[in-house]
mmCIF file of C-alpha atoms and ligand atoms in Angstrom:
data_model
loop_
_atom_site.group_PDB
_atom_site.id
_atom_site.type_symbol
_atom_site.label_atom_id
_atom_site.label_comp_id
_atom_site.label_asym_id
_atom_site.label_seq_id
_atom_site.Cartn_x
_atom_site.Cartn_y
_atom_site.Cartn_z
ATOM 1 C CA UNK A 232 -11.966 16.663 -0.071
ATOM 2 C CA UNK A 233 -12.083 18.595 -3.285
ATOM 3 C CA UNK A 234 -8.723 17.554 -4.760
ATOM 4 C CA UNK A 235 -9.227 15.469 -7.875
ATOM 5 C CA UNK A 236 -6.001 13.542 -7.434
ATOM 6 C CA UNK A 237 -5.245 11.609 -4.290
ATOM 7 C CA UNK A 238 -1.640 11.128 -5.359
ATOM 8 C CA UNK A 239 0.523 13.053 -7.744
ATOM 9 C CA UNK A 240 4.217 12.452 -8.423
ATOM 10 C CA UNK A 241 5.998 15.199 -10.351
ATOM 11 C CA UNK A 242 9.433 14.559 -11.868
ATOM 12 C CA UNK A 243 10.351 12.269 -9.005
ATOM 13 C CA UNK A 244 13.975 11.156 -8.771
ATOM 14 C CA UNK A 245 15.355 8.548 -6.388
ATOM 15 C CA UNK A 246 18.823 7.024 -6.369
ATOM 16 C CA UNK A 247 20.829 4.791 -4.085
ATOM 17 C CA UNK A 248 24.529 4.995 -3.388
ATOM 18 C CA UNK A 249 26.088 1.704 -4.340
ATOM 19 C CA UNK A 250 29.070 1.971 -1.979
ATOM 20 C CA UNK A 251 31.770 2.226 -4.651
ATOM 21 C CA UNK A 252 30.922 5.890 -5.140
ATOM 22 C CA UNK A 253 28.477 5.151 -7.922
ATOM 23 C CA UNK A 254 24.805 6.076 -7.967
ATOM 24 C CA UNK A 255 22.085 3.637 -8.910
ATOM 25 C CA UNK A 256 19.359 5.767 -10.474
ATOM 26 C CA UNK A 257 16.197 3.789 -9.772
ATOM 27 C CA UNK A 258 13.614 6.513 -10.419
ATOM 28 C CA UNK A 259 14.750 9.079 -13.005
ATOM 29 C CA UNK A 260 11.677 11.087 -13.892
ATOM 30 C CA UNK A 261 8.404 9.754 -12.546
ATOM 31 C CA UNK A 262 5.191 11.574 -13.355
ATOM 32 C CA UNK A 263 1.932 9.963 -12.384
ATOM 33 C CA UNK A 264 -1.439 10.557 -10.775
ATOM 34 C CA UNK A 265 -3.970 8.436 -8.960
ATOM 35 C CA UNK A 266 -7.442 9.960 -9.109
ATOM 36 C CA UNK A 267 -10.033 9.727 -6.367
ATOM 37 C CA UNK A 268 -11.700 6.308 -6.437
ATOM 38 C CA UNK A 269 -9.251 5.051 -9.038
ATOM 39 C CA UNK A 270 -7.553 1.670 -9.004
ATOM 40 C CA UNK A 271 -4.195 1.883 -10.789
ATOM 41 C CA UNK A 272 -1.701 -0.886 -11.536
ATOM 42 C CA UNK A 273 2.049 -0.262 -11.479
ATOM 43 C CA UNK A 274 3.583 -2.926 -13.656
ATOM 44 C CA UNK A 275 7.232 -3.863 -14.079
ATOM 45 C CA UNK A 276 9.533 -6.849 -13.715
ATOM 46 C CA UNK A 277 11.325 -7.457 -10.449
ATOM 47 C CA UNK A 278 14.187 -5.061 -9.652
ATOM 48 C CA UNK A 279 12.763 -2.175 -11.711
ATOM 49 C CA UNK A 280 11.848 0.131 -8.824
ATOM 50 C CA UNK A 281 8.203 -0.588 -7.953
ATOM 51 C CA UNK A 282 8.855 -0.862 -4.213
ATOM 52 C CA UNK A 283 11.041 2.244 -4.289
ATOM 53 C CA UNK A 284 8.258 4.188 -5.999
ATOM 54 C CA UNK A 285 5.661 3.014 -3.454
ATOM 55 C CA UNK A 286 7.961 3.929 -0.539
ATOM 56 C CA UNK A 287 8.389 7.425 -1.931
ATOM 57 C CA UNK A 288 4.660 7.773 -2.684
ATOM 58 C CA UNK A 289 3.764 6.566 0.823
ATOM 59 C CA UNK A 290 6.145 8.996 2.529
ATOM 60 C CA UNK A 291 8.403 6.242 3.858
ATOM 61 C CA UNK A 292 11.310 7.688 1.874
ATOM 62 C CA UNK A 293 11.984 11.171 0.610
ATOM 63 C CA UNK A 294 12.652 11.623 -3.111
ATOM 64 C CA UNK A 295 16.035 13.023 -4.196
ATOM 65 C CA UNK A 296 14.187 15.318 -6.587
ATOM 66 C CA UNK A 297 10.673 16.244 -7.664
ATOM 67 C CA UNK A 298 7.425 16.469 -5.731
ATOM 68 C CA UNK A 299 5.081 14.088 -3.963
ATOM 69 C CA UNK A 300 1.574 15.483 -3.477
ATOM 70 C CA UNK A 301 -1.011 13.749 -1.312
ATOM 71 C CA UNK A 302 -4.499 15.219 -1.636
ATOM 72 C CA UNK A 303 -2.887 18.301 -3.108
ATOM 73 C CA UNK A 304 -0.427 18.783 -0.248
ATOM 74 C CA UNK A 305 3.223 18.938 -1.288
ATOM 75 C CA UNK A 306 4.819 16.571 1.212
ATOM 76 C CA UNK A 307 8.371 17.740 0.472
ATOM 77 C CA UNK A 308 7.655 20.844 2.513
ATOM 78 C CA UNK A 309 6.652 18.869 5.601
ATOM 79 C CA UNK A 310 8.982 17.884 8.434
ATOM 80 C CA UNK A 311 9.377 14.217 9.405
ATOM 81 C CA UNK A 312 6.791 14.392 12.180
ATOM 82 C CA UNK A 313 4.143 15.862 9.906
ATOM 83 C CA UNK A 314 4.963 13.280 7.231
ATOM 84 C CA UNK A 315 4.507 10.489 9.770
ATOM 85 C CA UNK A 316 1.147 11.857 10.909
ATOM 86 C CA UNK A 317 -0.035 12.247 7.331
ATOM 87 C CA UNK A 318 1.132 8.744 6.478
ATOM 88 C CA UNK A 319 -0.774 7.299 9.435
ATOM 89 C CA UNK A 320 -3.988 9.123 8.642
ATOM 90 C CA UNK A 321 -3.993 9.005 4.849
ATOM 91 C CA UNK A 322 -1.997 6.010 3.623
ATOM 92 C CA UNK A 323 -2.562 2.270 3.969
ATOM 93 C CA UNK A 324 0.078 -0.297 2.998
ATOM 94 C CA UNK A 325 -0.215 -3.907 1.973
ATOM 95 C CA UNK A 326 3.109 -5.663 1.463
ATOM 96 C CA UNK A 327 4.018 -8.891 -0.304
ATOM 97 C CA UNK A 328 4.711 -10.441 3.079
ATOM 98 C CA UNK A 329 1.912 -9.742 5.554
ATOM 99 C CA UNK A 330 4.016 -8.064 8.309
ATOM 100 C CA UNK A 331 1.361 -8.821 10.919
ATOM 101 C CA UNK A 332 2.374 -8.659 14.581
ATOM 102 C CA UNK A 333 2.913 -12.327 15.550
ATOM 103 C CA UNK A 334 1.926 -11.945 19.224
ATOM 104 C CA UNK A 335 -1.475 -10.508 18.407
ATOM 105 C CA UNK A 336 -4.679 -12.017 17.055
ATOM 106 C CA UNK A 337 -6.180 -11.132 13.691
ATOM 107 C CA UNK A 338 -8.662 -8.859 15.477
ATOM 108 C CA UNK A 339 -5.929 -7.089 17.492
ATOM 109 C CA UNK A 340 -3.833 -6.590 14.365
ATOM 110 C CA UNK A 341 -6.705 -4.708 12.724
ATOM 111 C CA UNK A 342 -7.633 -2.820 15.925
ATOM 112 C CA UNK A 343 -4.077 -1.609 16.638
ATOM 113 C CA UNK A 344 -3.580 1.015 13.895
ATOM 114 C CA UNK A 345 -6.982 2.466 14.734
ATOM 115 C CA UNK A 346 -6.055 2.925 18.398
ATOM 116 C CA UNK A 347 -2.822 4.623 17.317
ATOM 117 C CA UNK A 348 -4.952 6.958 15.191
ATOM 118 C CA UNK A 349 -6.994 7.873 18.278
ATOM 119 C CA UNK A 350 -10.156 5.885 17.584
ATOM 120 C CA UNK A 351 -11.947 4.497 20.655
ATOM 121 C CA UNK A 352 -11.499 0.832 21.491
ATOM 122 C CA UNK A 353 -15.151 -0.034 20.981
ATOM 123 C CA UNK A 354 -15.337 1.694 17.609
ATOM 124 C CA UNK A 355 -12.004 0.121 16.529
ATOM 125 C CA UNK A 356 -13.321 -3.332 17.423
ATOM 126 C CA UNK A 357 -16.571 -2.729 15.582
ATOM 127 C CA UNK A 358 -14.720 -1.656 12.436
ATOM 128 C CA UNK A 359 -12.209 -4.527 12.689
ATOM 129 C CA UNK A 360 -14.947 -7.083 13.004
ATOM 130 C CA UNK A 361 -16.838 -5.594 10.060
ATOM 131 C CA UNK A 362 -13.705 -5.677 7.866
ATOM 132 C CA UNK A 363 -12.637 -9.170 8.940
ATOM 133 C CA UNK A 364 -16.140 -10.292 8.103
ATOM 134 C CA UNK A 365 -15.863 -8.663 4.666
ATOM 135 C CA UNK A 366 -12.629 -10.546 3.945
ATOM 136 C CA UNK A 367 -14.314 -13.777 5.027
ATOM 137 C CA UNK A 368 -12.481 -14.257 8.316
ATOM 138 C CA UNK A 369 -15.221 -13.845 10.907
ATOM 139 C CA UNK A 370 -14.443 -17.313 12.261
ATOM 140 C CA UNK A 371 -10.704 -16.578 12.536
ATOM 141 C CA UNK A 372 -10.656 -13.307 14.475
ATOM 142 C CA UNK A 373 -9.016 -14.811 17.567
ATOM 143 C CA UNK A 374 -6.272 -16.616 15.669
ATOM 144 C CA UNK A 375 -2.684 -15.415 15.692
ATOM 145 C CA UNK A 376 -0.951 -15.083 12.300
ATOM 146 C CA UNK A 377 0.980 -18.355 12.717
ATOM 147 C CA UNK A 378 -2.342 -20.226 12.902
ATOM 148 C CA UNK A 379 -3.583 -18.730 9.640
ATOM 149 C CA UNK A 380 -2.857 -19.804 6.061
ATOM 150 C CA UNK A 381 -0.890 -17.508 3.736
ATOM 151 C CA UNK A 382 -4.065 -16.342 2.038
ATOM 152 C CA UNK A 383 -5.755 -15.679 5.374
ATOM 153 C CA UNK A 384 -2.754 -13.747 6.691
ATOM 154 C CA UNK A 385 -2.853 -11.553 3.610
ATOM 155 C CA UNK A 386 -6.594 -10.980 4.046
ATOM 156 C CA UNK A 387 -5.943 -9.752 7.606
ATOM 157 C CA UNK A 388 -3.214 -7.465 6.265
ATOM 158 C CA UNK A 389 -5.705 -6.033 3.769
ATOM 159 C CA UNK A 390 -8.294 -5.423 6.508
ATOM 160 C CA UNK A 391 -5.590 -3.731 8.602
ATOM 161 C CA UNK A 392 -4.526 -1.450 5.741
ATOM 162 C CA UNK A 393 -8.114 -0.346 5.161
ATOM 163 C CA UNK A 394 -9.081 0.032 8.844
ATOM 164 C CA UNK A 395 -8.274 3.738 9.075
ATOM 165 C CA UNK A 396 -10.072 4.530 5.792
ATOM 166 C CA UNK A 397 -6.906 5.807 4.100
ATOM 167 C CA UNK A 398 -7.366 8.111 1.145
ATOM 168 C CA UNK A 399 -4.579 6.199 -0.632
ATOM 169 C CA UNK A 400 -3.958 2.480 -0.498
ATOM 170 C CA UNK A 401 -0.534 1.265 -1.648
ATOM 171 C CA UNK A 402 -0.040 -2.426 -2.271
ATOM 172 C CA UNK A 403 3.320 -3.983 -3.129
ATOM 173 C CA UNK A 404 2.722 -7.281 -4.946
ATOM 174 C CA UNK A 405 0.017 -8.126 -2.412
ATOM 175 C CA UNK A 406 -0.505 -11.650 -3.736
ATOM 176 C CA UNK A 407 3.075 -12.304 -4.858
ATOM 177 C CA UNK A 408 3.734 -14.894 -2.132
ATOM 178 C CA UNK A 409 0.579 -16.926 -2.720
ATOM 179 C CA UNK A 410 -0.078 -19.885 -4.992
ATOM 180 C CA UNK A 411 -1.955 -18.857 -8.187
ATOM 181 C CA UNK A 412 -5.346 -20.107 -7.032
ATOM 182 C CA UNK A 413 -5.189 -18.390 -3.621
ATOM 183 C CA UNK A 414 -3.709 -15.280 -5.235
ATOM 184 C CA UNK A 415 -6.712 -15.078 -7.530
ATOM 185 C CA UNK A 416 -9.198 -15.304 -4.650
ATOM 186 C CA UNK A 417 -7.345 -12.793 -2.450
ATOM 187 C CA UNK A 418 -6.831 -10.395 -5.333
ATOM 188 C CA UNK A 419 -10.524 -10.358 -6.270
ATOM 189 C CA UNK A 420 -11.451 -9.850 -2.651
ATOM 190 C CA UNK A 421 -8.971 -6.995 -2.395
ATOM 191 C CA UNK A 422 -10.248 -5.242 -5.517
ATOM 192 C CA UNK A 423 -13.849 -5.767 -4.407
ATOM 193 C CA UNK A 424 -13.133 -4.189 -1.047
ATOM 194 C CA UNK A 425 -11.309 -1.218 -2.584
ATOM 195 C CA UNK A 426 -14.291 -0.551 -4.856
ATOM 196 C CA UNK A 427 -16.841 -1.209 -2.122
ATOM 197 C CA UNK A 428 -15.170 1.330 0.185
ATOM 198 C CA UNK A 429 -14.545 3.830 -2.616
ATOM 199 C CA UNK A 430 -10.789 3.787 -1.977
ATOM 200 C CA UNK A 431 -8.023 4.916 -4.302
ATOM 201 C CA UNK A 432 -5.197 2.459 -4.804
ATOM 202 C CA UNK A 433 -1.845 2.040 -6.495
ATOM 203 C CA UNK A 434 -0.973 -1.630 -6.768
ATOM 204 C CA UNK A 435 2.436 -2.900 -7.859
ATOM 205 C CA UNK A 436 2.543 -6.214 -9.659
ATOM 206 C CA UNK A 437 4.642 -7.986 -12.270
ATOM 207 C CA UNK A 438 1.530 -9.875 -13.351
ATOM 208 C CA UNK A 439 -0.103 -8.330 -16.439
ATOM 209 C CA UNK A 440 -3.214 -10.468 -16.087
ATOM 210 C CA UNK A 441 -3.866 -9.069 -12.585
ATOM 211 C CA UNK A 442 -3.046 -5.557 -13.770
ATOM 212 C CA UNK A 443 -5.716 -5.750 -16.459
ATOM 213 C CA UNK A 444 -8.428 -6.058 -13.821
ATOM 214 C CA UNK A 445 -7.727 -2.504 -12.661
ATOM 215 C CA UNK A 446 -8.910 0.813 -14.088
ATOM 216 C CA UNK A 447 -5.574 1.790 -15.554
ATOM 217 C CA UNK A 448 -2.122 0.330 -15.985
ATOM 218 C CA UNK A 449 1.188 2.179 -15.790
ATOM 219 C CA UNK A 450 4.363 0.458 -16.918
ATOM 220 C CA UNK A 451 7.602 1.351 -15.165
ATOM 221 C CA UNK A 452 10.872 0.941 -17.022
ATOM 222 C CA UNK A 453 14.266 2.631 -17.100
ATOM 223 C CA UNK A 454 13.258 4.901 -14.215
ATOM 224 C CA UNK A 455 10.226 6.313 -16.017
ATOM 225 C CA UNK A 456 6.552 5.602 -16.588
ATOM 226 C CA UNK A 457 6.291 4.472 -20.187
HETATM 227 P P1 LIG B 585 11.087 -3.833 -7.473
HETATM 228 O O1 LIG B 585 10.204 -3.566 -6.316
HETATM 229 O O2 LIG B 585 10.503 -3.445 -8.796
HETATM 230 O O3 LIG B 585 11.553 -5.252 -7.493
HETATM 231 P P2 LIG B 585 13.005 -2.179 -6.024
HETATM 232 O O4 LIG B 585 12.383 -0.844 -5.897
HETATM 233 O O5 LIG B 585 12.944 -3.056 -4.831
HETATM 234 O O6 LIG B 585 12.402 -2.926 -7.324
HETATM 235 O O7 LIG B 585 14.522 -2.024 -6.406
HETATM 236 C C1 LIG B 585 14.976 -1.296 -7.555
HETATM 237 C C2 LIG B 585 16.496 -1.316 -7.583
HETATM 238 O O8 LIG B 585 16.999 -0.547 -6.484
HETATM 239 C C3 LIG B 585 17.102 -2.697 -7.450
HETATM 240 O O9 LIG B 585 18.216 -2.751 -8.296
HETATM 241 C C4 LIG B 585 17.497 -2.759 -5.997
HETATM 242 O O10 LIG B 585 18.581 -3.628 -5.816
HETATM 243 C C5 LIG B 585 17.857 -1.328 -5.694
HETATM 244 N N1 LIG B 585 17.622 -0.941 -4.269
HETATM 245 C C6 LIG B 585 16.436 -0.974 -3.637
HETATM 246 N N2 LIG B 585 16.544 -0.530 -2.369
HETATM 247 C C7 LIG B 585 17.850 -0.218 -2.183
HETATM 248 C C8 LIG B 585 18.619 0.306 -1.076
HETATM 249 N N3 LIG B 585 18.060 0.594 0.087
HETATM 250 N N4 LIG B 585 19.940 0.505 -1.283
HETATM 251 C C9 LIG B 585 20.516 0.227 -2.485
HETATM 252 N N5 LIG B 585 19.845 -0.256 -3.552
HETATM 253 C C10 LIG B 585 18.551 -0.480 -3.415
HETATM 254 MG MG1 LIG B 586 9.470 -4.865 -4.886
#
């Protein structure tokens, strides 16, 4: 792909109706880019709009104004079906809570999105086992999420998000639910994997210390990048 920027947000606006007829303007004028191979931190205190911004960037929500470009494609012009297909092929999500499927093993959780993307079962298994090995879970592949620790669950979620080689990885406080020591280990592993695979990532955190380990930091406040 020749596009320099994996993600570009241009004058993005997003508001919520509060029910009493008022509008809560969460994103007022967001302009940002994530370059190919770049690891960018999105920093702000809780309630500022980080999750909203990631949902808009990852095509889960449409903006109320402005443009969202993925690999140079303006996603506003796409219908819902095309947005879903593009999201599946190009975007990987890691949430604060792992959101793994409880009935399935670690291996199956990483295989699943690949099968949905049309990859053969044998290739999906090969990739899943390689990634689970990279996140240090080769001895846990047959465990269901409930039998894994919080840090291990999050490592599976990271492997799952990366399985389809997304051009953009979005992570929403990926270590926010972990104790500081585990968070540190998982975070380093995550960053290492992103760099190792040459991925581009936008990672929301309220932790400045974590943010400083990335290539660039953007601070969100009052609906804008400051
Ligand atoms: P952060 O991730 O930085 O904590 P959020 O993006 O979750 O912030 O939320 C930003 C603001 O938007 C908060 O005030 C939140 O209550 C509000 N908000 C988020 N989602 C909705 C929604 N679906 N409906 C109404 N308000 C929402
Ligand atoms: Mg949030």
